[in-house]
Short mmCIF file of C-alpha atoms and ligand atoms in Angstrom, two decimals:
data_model
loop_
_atom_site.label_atom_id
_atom_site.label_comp_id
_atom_site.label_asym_id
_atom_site.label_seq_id
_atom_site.Cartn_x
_atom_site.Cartn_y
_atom_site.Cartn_z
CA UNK A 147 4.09 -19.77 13.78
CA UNK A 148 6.23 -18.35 11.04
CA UNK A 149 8.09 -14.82 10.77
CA UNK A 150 7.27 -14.41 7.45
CA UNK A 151 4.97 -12.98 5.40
CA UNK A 152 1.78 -15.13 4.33
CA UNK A 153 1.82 -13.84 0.42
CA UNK A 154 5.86 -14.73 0.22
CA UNK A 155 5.30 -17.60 1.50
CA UNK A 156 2.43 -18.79 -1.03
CA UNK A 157 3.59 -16.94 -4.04
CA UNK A 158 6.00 -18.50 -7.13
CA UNK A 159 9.26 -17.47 -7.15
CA UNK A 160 10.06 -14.83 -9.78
CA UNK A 161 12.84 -16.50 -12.05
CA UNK A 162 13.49 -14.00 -14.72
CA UNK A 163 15.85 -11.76 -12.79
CA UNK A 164 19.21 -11.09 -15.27
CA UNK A 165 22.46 -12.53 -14.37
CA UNK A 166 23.96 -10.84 -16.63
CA UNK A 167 26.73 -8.12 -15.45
CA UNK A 168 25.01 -4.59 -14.11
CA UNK A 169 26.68 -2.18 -16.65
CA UNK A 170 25.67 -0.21 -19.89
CA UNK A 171 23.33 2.57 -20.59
CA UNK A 172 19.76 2.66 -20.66
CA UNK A 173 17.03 5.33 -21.02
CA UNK A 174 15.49 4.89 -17.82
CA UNK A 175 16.70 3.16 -14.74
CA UNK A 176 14.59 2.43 -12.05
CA UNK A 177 15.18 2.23 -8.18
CA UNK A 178 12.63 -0.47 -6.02
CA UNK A 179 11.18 -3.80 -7.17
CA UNK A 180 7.71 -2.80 -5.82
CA UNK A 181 4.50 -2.35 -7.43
CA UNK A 182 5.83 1.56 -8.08
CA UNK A 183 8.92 0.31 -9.95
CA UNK A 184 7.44 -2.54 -11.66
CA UNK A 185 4.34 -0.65 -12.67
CA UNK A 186 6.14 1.56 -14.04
CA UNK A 187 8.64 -0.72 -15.77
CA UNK A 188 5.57 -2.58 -17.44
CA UNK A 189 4.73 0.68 -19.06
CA UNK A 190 7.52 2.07 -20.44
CA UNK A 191 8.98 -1.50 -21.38
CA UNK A 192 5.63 -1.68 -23.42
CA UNK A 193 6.72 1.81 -24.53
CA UNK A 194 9.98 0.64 -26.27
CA UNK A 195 11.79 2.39 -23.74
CA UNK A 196 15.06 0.41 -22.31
CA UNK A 197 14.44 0.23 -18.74
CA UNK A 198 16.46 -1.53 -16.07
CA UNK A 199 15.07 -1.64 -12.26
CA UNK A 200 17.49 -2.37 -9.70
CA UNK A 201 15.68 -3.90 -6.60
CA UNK A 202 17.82 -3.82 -3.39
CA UNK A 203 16.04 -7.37 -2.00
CA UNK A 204 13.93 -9.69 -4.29
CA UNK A 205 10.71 -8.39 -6.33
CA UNK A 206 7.62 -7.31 -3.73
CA UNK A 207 9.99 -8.07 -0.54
CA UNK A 208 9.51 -4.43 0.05
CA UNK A 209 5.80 -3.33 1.48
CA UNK A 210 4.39 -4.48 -1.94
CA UNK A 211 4.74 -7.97 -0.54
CA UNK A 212 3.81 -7.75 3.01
CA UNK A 213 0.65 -5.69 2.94
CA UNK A 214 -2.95 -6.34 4.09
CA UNK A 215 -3.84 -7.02 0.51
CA UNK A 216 -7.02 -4.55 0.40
CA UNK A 217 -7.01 -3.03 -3.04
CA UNK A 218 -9.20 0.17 -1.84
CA UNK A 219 -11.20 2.83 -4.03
CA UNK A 220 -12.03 5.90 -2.07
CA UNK A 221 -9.49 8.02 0.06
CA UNK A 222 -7.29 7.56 3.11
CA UNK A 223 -9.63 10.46 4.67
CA UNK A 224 -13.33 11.24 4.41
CA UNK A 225 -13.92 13.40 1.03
CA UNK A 226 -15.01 15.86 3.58
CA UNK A 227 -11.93 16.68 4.53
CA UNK A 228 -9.85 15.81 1.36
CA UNK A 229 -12.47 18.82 0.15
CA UNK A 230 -11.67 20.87 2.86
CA UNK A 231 -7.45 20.31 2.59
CA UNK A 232 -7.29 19.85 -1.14
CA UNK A 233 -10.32 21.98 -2.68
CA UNK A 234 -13.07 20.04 -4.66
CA UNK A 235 -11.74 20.03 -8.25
CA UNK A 236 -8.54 18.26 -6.66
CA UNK A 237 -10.28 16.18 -3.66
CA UNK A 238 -12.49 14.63 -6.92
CA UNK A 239 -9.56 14.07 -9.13
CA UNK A 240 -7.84 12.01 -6.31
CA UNK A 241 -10.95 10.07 -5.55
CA UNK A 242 -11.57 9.23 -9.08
CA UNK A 243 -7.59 7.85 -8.90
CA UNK A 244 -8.24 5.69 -6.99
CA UNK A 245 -11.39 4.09 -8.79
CA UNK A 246 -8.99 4.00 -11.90
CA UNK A 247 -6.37 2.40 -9.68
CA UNK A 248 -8.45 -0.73 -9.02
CA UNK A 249 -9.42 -0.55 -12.28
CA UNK A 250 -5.66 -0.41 -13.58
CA UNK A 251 -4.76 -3.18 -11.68
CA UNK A 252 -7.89 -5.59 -12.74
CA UNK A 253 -6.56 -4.71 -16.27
CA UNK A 254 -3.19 -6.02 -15.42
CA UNK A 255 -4.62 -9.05 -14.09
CA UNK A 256 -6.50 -9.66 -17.19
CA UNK A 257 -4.18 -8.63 -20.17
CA UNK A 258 -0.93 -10.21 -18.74
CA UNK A 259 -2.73 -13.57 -17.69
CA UNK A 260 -2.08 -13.03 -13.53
CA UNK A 261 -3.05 -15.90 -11.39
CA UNK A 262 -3.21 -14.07 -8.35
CA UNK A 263 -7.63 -14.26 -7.37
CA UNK A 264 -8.68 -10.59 -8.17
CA UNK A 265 -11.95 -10.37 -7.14
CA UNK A 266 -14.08 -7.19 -6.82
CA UNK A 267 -15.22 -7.91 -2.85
CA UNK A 268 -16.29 -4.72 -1.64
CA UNK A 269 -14.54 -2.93 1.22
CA UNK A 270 -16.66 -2.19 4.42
CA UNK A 271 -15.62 0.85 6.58
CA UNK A 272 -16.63 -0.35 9.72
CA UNK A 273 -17.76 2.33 13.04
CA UNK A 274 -15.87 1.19 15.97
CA UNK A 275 -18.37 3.64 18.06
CA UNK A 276 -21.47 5.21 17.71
CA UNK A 277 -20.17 8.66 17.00
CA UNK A 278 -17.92 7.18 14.07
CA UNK A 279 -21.08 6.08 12.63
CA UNK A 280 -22.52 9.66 12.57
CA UNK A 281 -19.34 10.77 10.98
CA UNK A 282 -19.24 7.94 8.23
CA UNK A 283 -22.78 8.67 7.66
CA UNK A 284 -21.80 12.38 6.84
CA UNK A 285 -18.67 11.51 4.63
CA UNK A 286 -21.06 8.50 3.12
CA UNK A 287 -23.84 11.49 2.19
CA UNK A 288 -21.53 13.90 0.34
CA UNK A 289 -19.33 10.60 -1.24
CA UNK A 290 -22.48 9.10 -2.86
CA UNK A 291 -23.84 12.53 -4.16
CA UNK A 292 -21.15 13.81 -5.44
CA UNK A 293 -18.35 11.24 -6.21
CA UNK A 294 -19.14 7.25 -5.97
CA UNK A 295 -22.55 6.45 -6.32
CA UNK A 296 -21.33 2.41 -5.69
CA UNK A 297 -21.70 2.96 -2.01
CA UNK A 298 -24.43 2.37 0.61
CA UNK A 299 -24.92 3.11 3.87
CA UNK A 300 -25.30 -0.07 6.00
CA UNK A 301 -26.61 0.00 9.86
CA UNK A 302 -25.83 -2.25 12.41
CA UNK A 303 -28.59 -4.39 12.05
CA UNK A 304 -27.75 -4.39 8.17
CA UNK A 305 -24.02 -5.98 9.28
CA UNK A 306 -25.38 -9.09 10.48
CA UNK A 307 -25.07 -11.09 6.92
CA UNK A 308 -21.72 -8.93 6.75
CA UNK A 309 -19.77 -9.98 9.55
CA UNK A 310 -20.37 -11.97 12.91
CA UNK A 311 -19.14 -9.11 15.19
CA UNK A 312 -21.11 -7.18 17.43
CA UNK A 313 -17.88 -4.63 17.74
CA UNK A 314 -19.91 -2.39 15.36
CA UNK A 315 -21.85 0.17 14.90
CA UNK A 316 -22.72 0.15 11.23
CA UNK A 317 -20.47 1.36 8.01
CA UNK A 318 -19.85 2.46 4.52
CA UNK A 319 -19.99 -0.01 1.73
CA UNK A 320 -17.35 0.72 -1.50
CA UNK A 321 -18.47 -1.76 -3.83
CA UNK A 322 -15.80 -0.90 -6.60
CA UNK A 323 -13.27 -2.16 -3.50
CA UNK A 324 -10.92 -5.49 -4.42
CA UNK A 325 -8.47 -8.13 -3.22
CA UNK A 326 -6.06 -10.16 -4.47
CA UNK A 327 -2.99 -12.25 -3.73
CA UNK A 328 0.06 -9.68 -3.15
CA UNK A 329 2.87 -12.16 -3.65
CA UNK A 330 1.35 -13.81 -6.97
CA UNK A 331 0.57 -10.20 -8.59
CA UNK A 332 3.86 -8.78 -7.76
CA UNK A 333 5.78 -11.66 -9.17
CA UNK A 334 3.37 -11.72 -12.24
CA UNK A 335 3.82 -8.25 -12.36
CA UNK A 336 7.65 -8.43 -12.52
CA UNK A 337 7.50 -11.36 -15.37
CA UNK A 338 5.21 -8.83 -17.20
CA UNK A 339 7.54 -6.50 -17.46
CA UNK A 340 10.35 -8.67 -18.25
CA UNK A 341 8.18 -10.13 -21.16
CA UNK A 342 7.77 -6.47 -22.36
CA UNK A 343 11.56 -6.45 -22.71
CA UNK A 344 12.45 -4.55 -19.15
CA UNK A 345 15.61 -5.59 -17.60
CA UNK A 346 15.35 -6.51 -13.48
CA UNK A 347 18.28 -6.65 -11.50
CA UNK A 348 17.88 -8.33 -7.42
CA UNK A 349 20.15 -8.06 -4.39
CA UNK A 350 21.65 -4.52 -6.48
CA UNK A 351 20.90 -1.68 -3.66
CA UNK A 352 22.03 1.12 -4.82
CA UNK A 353 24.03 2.97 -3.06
CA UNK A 354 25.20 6.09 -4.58
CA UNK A 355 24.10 8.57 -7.44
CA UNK A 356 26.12 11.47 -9.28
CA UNK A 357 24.99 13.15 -12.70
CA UNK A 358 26.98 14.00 -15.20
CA UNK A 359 26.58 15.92 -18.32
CA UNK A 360 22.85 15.14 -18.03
CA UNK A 361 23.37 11.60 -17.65
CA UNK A 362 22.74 9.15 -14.12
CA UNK A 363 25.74 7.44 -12.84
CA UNK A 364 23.87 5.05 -10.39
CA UNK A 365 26.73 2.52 -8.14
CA UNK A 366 25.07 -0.39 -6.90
CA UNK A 367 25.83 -3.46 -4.67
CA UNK A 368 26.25 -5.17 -8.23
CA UNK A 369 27.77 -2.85 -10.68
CA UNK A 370 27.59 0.67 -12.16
CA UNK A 371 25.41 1.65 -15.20
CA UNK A 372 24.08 4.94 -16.20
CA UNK A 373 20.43 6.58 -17.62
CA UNK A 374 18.71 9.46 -19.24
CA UNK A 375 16.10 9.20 -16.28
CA UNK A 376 16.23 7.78 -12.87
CA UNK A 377 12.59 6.76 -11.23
CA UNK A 378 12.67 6.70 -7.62
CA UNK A 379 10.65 3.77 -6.46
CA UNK A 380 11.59 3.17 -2.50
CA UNK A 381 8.29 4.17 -1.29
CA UNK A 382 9.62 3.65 2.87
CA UNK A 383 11.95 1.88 2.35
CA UNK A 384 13.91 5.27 1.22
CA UNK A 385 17.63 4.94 1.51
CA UNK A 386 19.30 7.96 3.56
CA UNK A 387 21.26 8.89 -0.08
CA UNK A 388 18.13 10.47 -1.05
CA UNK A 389 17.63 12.60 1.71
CA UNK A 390 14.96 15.31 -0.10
CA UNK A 391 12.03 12.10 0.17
CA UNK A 392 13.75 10.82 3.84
CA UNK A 393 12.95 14.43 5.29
CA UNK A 394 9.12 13.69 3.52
CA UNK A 395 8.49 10.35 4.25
CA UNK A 396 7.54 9.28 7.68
CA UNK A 397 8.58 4.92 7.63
CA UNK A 398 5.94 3.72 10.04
CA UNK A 399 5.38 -0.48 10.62
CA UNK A 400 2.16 -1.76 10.13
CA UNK A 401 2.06 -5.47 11.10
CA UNK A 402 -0.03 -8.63 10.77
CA UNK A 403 -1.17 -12.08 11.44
CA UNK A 404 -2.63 -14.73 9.30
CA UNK A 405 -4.72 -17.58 11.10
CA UNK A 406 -4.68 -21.15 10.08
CA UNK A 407 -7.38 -21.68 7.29
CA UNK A 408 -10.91 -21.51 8.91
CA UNK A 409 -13.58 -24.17 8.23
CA UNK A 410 -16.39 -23.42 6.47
CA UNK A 411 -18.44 -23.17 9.53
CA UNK A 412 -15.45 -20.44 11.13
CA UNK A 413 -15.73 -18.51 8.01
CA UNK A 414 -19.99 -18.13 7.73
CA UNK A 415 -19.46 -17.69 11.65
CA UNK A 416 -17.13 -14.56 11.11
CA UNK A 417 -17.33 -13.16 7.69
CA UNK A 418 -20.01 -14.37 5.58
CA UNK A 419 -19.47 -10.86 3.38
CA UNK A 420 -16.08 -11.87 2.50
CA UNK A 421 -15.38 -8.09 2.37
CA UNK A 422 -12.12 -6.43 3.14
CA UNK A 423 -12.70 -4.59 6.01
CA UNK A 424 -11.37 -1.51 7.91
CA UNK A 425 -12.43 -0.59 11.61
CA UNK A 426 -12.52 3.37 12.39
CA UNK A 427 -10.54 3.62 15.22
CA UNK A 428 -7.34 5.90 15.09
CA UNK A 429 -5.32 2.67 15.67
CA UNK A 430 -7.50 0.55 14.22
CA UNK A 431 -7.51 -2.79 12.25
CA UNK A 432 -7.76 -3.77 8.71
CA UNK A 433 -8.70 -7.60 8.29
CA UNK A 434 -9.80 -10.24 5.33
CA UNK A 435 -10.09 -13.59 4.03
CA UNK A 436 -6.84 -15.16 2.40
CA UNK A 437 -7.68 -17.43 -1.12
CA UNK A 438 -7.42 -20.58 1.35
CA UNK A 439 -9.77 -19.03 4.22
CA UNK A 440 -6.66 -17.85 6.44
CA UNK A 441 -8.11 -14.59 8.43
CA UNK A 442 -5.58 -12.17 7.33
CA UNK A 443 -5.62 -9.47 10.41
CA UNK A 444 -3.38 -6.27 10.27
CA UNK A 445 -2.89 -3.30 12.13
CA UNK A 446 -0.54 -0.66 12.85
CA UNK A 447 -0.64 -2.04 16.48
CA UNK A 448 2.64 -0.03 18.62
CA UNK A 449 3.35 2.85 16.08
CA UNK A 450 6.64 1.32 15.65
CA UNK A 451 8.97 2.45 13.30
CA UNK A 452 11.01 -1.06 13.20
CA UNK A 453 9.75 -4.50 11.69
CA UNK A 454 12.12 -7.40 12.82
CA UNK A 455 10.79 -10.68 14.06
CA UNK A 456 10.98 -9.51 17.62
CA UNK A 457 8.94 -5.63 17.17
CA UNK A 458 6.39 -8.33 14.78
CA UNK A 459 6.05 -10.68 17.44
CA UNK A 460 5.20 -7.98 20.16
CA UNK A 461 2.63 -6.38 17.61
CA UNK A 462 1.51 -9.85 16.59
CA UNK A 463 0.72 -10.11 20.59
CA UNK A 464 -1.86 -6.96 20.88
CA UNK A 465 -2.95 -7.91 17.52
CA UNK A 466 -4.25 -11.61 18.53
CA UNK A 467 -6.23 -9.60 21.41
CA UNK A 468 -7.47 -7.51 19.01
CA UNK A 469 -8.42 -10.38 17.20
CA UNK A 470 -10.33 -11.87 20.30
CA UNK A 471 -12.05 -8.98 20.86
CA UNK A 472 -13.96 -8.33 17.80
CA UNK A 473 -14.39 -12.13 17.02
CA UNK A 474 -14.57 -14.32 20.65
CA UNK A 475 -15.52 -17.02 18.92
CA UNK A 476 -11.57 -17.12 16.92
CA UNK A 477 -10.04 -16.04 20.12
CA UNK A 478 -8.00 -19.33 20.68
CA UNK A 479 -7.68 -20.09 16.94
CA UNK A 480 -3.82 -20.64 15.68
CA UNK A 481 -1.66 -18.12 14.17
CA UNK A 482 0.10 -19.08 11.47
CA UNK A 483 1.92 -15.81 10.40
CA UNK A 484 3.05 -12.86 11.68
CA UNK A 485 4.85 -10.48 10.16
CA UNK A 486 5.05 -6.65 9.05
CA UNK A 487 6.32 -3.96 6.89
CA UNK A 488 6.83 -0.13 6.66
CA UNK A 489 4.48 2.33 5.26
CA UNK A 490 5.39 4.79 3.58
CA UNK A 491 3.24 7.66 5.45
CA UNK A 492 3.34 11.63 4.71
CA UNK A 493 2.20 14.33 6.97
CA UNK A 494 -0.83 14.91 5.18
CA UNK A 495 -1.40 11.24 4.19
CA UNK A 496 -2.06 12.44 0.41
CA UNK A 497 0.44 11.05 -2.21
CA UNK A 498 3.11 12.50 -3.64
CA UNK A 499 4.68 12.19 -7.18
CA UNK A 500 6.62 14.12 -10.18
CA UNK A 501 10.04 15.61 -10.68
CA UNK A 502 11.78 17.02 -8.41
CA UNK A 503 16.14 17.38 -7.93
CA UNK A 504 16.75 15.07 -11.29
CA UNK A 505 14.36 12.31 -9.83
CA UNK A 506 10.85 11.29 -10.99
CA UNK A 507 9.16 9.73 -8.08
CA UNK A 508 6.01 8.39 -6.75
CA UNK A 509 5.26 7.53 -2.86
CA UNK A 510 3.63 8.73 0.43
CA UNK A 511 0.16 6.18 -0.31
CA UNK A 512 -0.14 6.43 3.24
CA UNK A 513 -1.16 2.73 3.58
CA UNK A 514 -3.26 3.11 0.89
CA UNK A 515 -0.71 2.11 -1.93
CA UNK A 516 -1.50 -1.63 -2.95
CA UNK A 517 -3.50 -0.30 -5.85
CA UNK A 518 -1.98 3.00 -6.20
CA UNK A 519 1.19 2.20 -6.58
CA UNK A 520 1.34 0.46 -9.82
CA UNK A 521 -1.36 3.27 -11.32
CA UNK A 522 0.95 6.04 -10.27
CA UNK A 523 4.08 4.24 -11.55
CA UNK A 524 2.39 4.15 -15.18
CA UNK A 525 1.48 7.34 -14.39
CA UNK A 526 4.70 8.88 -14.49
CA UNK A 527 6.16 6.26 -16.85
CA UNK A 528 3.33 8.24 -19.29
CA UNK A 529 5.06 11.54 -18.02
CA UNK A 530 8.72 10.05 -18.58
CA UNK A 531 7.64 9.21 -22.03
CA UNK A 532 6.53 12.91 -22.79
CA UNK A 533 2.54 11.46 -22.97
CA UNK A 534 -0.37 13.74 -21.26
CA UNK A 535 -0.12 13.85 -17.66
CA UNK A 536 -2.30 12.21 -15.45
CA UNK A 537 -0.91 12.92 -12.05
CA UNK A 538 -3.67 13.49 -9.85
CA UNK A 539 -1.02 14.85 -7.24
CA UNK A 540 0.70 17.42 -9.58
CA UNK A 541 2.83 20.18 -7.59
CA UNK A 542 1.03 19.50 -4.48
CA UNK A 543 3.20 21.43 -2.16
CA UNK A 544 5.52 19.24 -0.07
CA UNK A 545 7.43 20.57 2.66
CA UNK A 546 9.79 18.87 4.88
CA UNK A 547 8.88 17.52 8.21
CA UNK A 548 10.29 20.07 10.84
CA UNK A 549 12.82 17.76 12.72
CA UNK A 550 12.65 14.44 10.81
CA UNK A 551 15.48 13.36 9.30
CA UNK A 552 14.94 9.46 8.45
CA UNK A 553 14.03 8.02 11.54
CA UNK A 554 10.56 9.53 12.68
CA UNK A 555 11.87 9.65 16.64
CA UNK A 556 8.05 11.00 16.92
CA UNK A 557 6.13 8.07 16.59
CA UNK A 558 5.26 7.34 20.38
CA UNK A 559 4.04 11.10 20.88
CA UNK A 560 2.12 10.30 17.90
CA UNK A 561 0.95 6.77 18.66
CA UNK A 562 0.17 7.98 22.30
CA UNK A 563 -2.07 11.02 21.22
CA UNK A 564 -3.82 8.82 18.26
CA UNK A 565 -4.68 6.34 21.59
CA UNK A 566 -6.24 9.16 23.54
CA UNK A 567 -8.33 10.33 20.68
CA UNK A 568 -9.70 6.40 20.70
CA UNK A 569 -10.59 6.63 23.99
CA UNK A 570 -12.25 9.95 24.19
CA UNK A 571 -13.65 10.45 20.72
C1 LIG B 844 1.90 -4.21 6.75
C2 LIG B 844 1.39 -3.34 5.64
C3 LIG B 844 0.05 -3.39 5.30
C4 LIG B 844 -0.46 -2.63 4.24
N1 LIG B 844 -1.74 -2.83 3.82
C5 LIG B 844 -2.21 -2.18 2.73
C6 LIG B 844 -3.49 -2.49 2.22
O1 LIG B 844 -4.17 -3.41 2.66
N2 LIG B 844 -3.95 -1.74 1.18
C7 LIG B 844 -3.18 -0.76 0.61
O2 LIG B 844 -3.66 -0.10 -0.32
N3 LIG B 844 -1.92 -0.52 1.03
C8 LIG B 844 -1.41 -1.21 2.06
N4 LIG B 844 -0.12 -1.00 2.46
C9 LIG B 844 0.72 -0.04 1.71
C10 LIG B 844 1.20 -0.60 0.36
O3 LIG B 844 1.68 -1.92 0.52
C11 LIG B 844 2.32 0.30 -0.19
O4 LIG B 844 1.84 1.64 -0.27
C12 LIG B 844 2.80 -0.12 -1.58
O5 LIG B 844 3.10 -1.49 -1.64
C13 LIG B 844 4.01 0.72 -1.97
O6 LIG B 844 4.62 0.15 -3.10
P1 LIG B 844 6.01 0.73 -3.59
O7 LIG B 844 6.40 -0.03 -4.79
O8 LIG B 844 5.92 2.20 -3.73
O9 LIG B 844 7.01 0.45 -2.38
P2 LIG B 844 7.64 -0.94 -1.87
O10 LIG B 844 6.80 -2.10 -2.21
O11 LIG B 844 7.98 -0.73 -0.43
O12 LIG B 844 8.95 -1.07 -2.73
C14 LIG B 844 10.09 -0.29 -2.52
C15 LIG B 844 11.28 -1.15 -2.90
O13 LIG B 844 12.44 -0.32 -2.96
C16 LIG B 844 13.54 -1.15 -2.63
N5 LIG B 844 14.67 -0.30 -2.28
C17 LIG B 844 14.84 0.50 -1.21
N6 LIG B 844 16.04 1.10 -1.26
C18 LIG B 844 16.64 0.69 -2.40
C19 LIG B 844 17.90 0.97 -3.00
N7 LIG B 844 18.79 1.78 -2.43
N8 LIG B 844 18.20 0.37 -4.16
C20 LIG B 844 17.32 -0.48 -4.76
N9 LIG B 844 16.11 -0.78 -4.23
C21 LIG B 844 15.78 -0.20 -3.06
C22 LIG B 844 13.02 -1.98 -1.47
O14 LIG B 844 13.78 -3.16 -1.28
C23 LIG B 844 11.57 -2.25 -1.90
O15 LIG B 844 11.42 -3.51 -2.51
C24 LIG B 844 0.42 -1.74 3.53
C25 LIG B 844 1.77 -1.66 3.87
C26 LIG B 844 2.25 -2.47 4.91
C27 LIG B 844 3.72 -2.41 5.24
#
């Protein structure tokens, strides 16, 4: 088995980093190779804008490159509650962001030639327990009235040419729902934007920022350059320098394995949908097909807030019995991968972007960023550029979390109560 993550592994290396000494001026400078900072590169490179992005690791080695690779319309919550928390005019505006965030990326895919399998699969919500099903049945009633009529109900029995599991209880269909390759789109992604004329520096953390006179001085591990704008792009992987988004941003690992490719026979057996597919469980599990028929099976397993090869191999442990438990059949089958990432959670789980202490930013997907991220990074790339704003997130409140100042010491209180909700709810 390998440490490493599957779409790394698989994808082309991106070649068209600069060389080139990290100095000069440029209009906008943006911090994390990810699918924030190279969306939004893309679009203000295509803008005429000089842009530079300084990546602290390699293009997508941040979560952009190590997630579950479920490119999902709809909301981290039920619209029932986004209603309830947000109000409808806003609740709708972030639900339709999403849609347009699938759609986004599918026009990426398209206009800049990505090899990287897009394909519009569907995304099946699946109840863990009878009583979920009631409650996805509610959200499902209000979602396909009033919001996305490209759902459906399915019932258990409906499931059967779905998935070979009897772990569930029925679910909610999304049928504008994708997947793709993570690695291949985030290195297209980055050539893209290089092809646009955008400047992308690797291995340049940076590590310090001052303004003066109304300009960025940004110090990195490479050099020293300075810009009208700085775009913060670090989603969790947040340095401590920018401690305004470390007191907002709650770093929490999500982690995964990757089976050997199945046969034919192993995939009809265990996921003739070919769906991405969520479970409903509070610490639940998020699983699909790879492009070569690799189960690709995530979850966010201990509530960890580390992801080294030993706190992935411990997740990757409970995450094989997970495995075994909703497919028996794959329970001996070999594990290929394992690896994991951070997510960049907030309280609330709603996004956050905008402008805020000299910064534009855009994070807090709450493990629903894969498609989000490069829509809100063109987002406020539009905003940067003085074009009408789009941000479906725009001065929503965002207070600090009371005692949290980078590492979330929390997480086991919060991991322990999400496990006692599983087993009583
Ligand atoms: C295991 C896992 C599974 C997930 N599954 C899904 C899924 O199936 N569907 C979904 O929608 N979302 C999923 N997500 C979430 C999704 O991947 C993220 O929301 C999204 O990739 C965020 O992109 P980003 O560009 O904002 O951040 P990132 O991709 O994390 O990029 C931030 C970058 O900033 C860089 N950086 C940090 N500090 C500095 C610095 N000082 N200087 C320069 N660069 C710096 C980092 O190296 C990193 O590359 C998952 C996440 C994880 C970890």
């Amino acid at each position: 088995m390998q440490f490493k993550s599957y779409w790394h592994d698989t994808a082309p290396r991106f070649e068209k980093q600069s060389t080139a000494p990290l100095e000069g001026h440029y209009d906008v400078a943006v911090i994390g190779g990810g699918f924030t900072g190279l969306g939004a590169a893309l679009q203000l490179a295509k803008a005429g804008a000089k842009v530079v992005v300084l990546e602290a690791g390699t293009v997508g080695s941040g979560a952009s490159g190590r997630n579950g690779g479920h490119l999902n319309n709809g909301l981290a919550h039920s619209f029932i509650s986004a209603k309830a928390e947000l109000g409808v005019e806003r609740a709708k505006a972030l639900y339709r962001a999403f849609d347009d965030a699938v759609d986004t990326v599918e026009r990426i895919v398209t206009e800049e030639a990505i090899d990287c399998n897009f394909r519009r699969a569907g995304k099946l919500k699946l109840a863990s327990k009878p009583a979920h099903f009631e409650g996805i049945a509610r959200n499902f009633e209000a979602v396909n009235r009033e919001i996305d009529p490209d759902t459906a109900l399915l019932t258990a029995a409906d499931l059967k040419g779905e998935i070979g599991s009897s772990s569930f209880h029925g679910a909610i269909l999304s049928k504008k729902s994708a997947m793709m390759h993570m690695g291949r789109y985030a290195v297209g992604l980055a050539e893209a934007a290089v092809r646009h004329g955008a400047t992308i520096f690797e291995n340049a953390a940076v590590t310090d920022r001052k303004v003066n006179g109304g300009r960025h001085e940004l110090t990195t591990a490479r050099g020293k350059l300075t810009a009208d704008n700085v775009f913060l792009a670090t989603g969790a992987y947040t340095p401590g320098i920018f401690s305004y988004f470390r007191r907002r941003i709650i770093s929490v690992g999500s982690f995964i394995i990757a089976t050997r490719p199945l046969s034919e026979t192993e995939v009809a057996a265990a996921m003739p949908g070919n769906r991405t597919c969520v479970t409903s469980l509070n610490i639940g599990n998020y699983f699909r097909l790879a492009p070569d028929n690799r189960l690709i099976f995530g979850g966010r397993a201990r509530f960890s807030a580390t992801s080294d090869q030993r706190s992935d191999g411990k997740s990757g442990e409970i995450l094989r019995a997970g495995l075994a438990e909703i497919f028996p059949h794959l329970a001996k089958v070999e594990i290929d991968y394992c690896w994991g990432g951070l997510v960049d959670m907030t309280k609330d789980r709603f996004p956050r972007a905008g402008y805020v202490d000299g910064l534009w930013y855009a994070m807090g997907y709450s493990g629903h960023g894969a498609q989000m991220a490069t829509h809100m990074g063109m987002m406020i790339a539009d905003a940067i550029l003085g074009k009408a704003d789009r941000n479906p997130v725009k001065d929503l409140a965002w207070p600090a979390v009371p005692g949290h100042f980078g590492k979330p010491w929390f997480l086991p209180l919060v991991g322990a109560y999400y496990k006692t909700l599983d087993r009583f709810q």
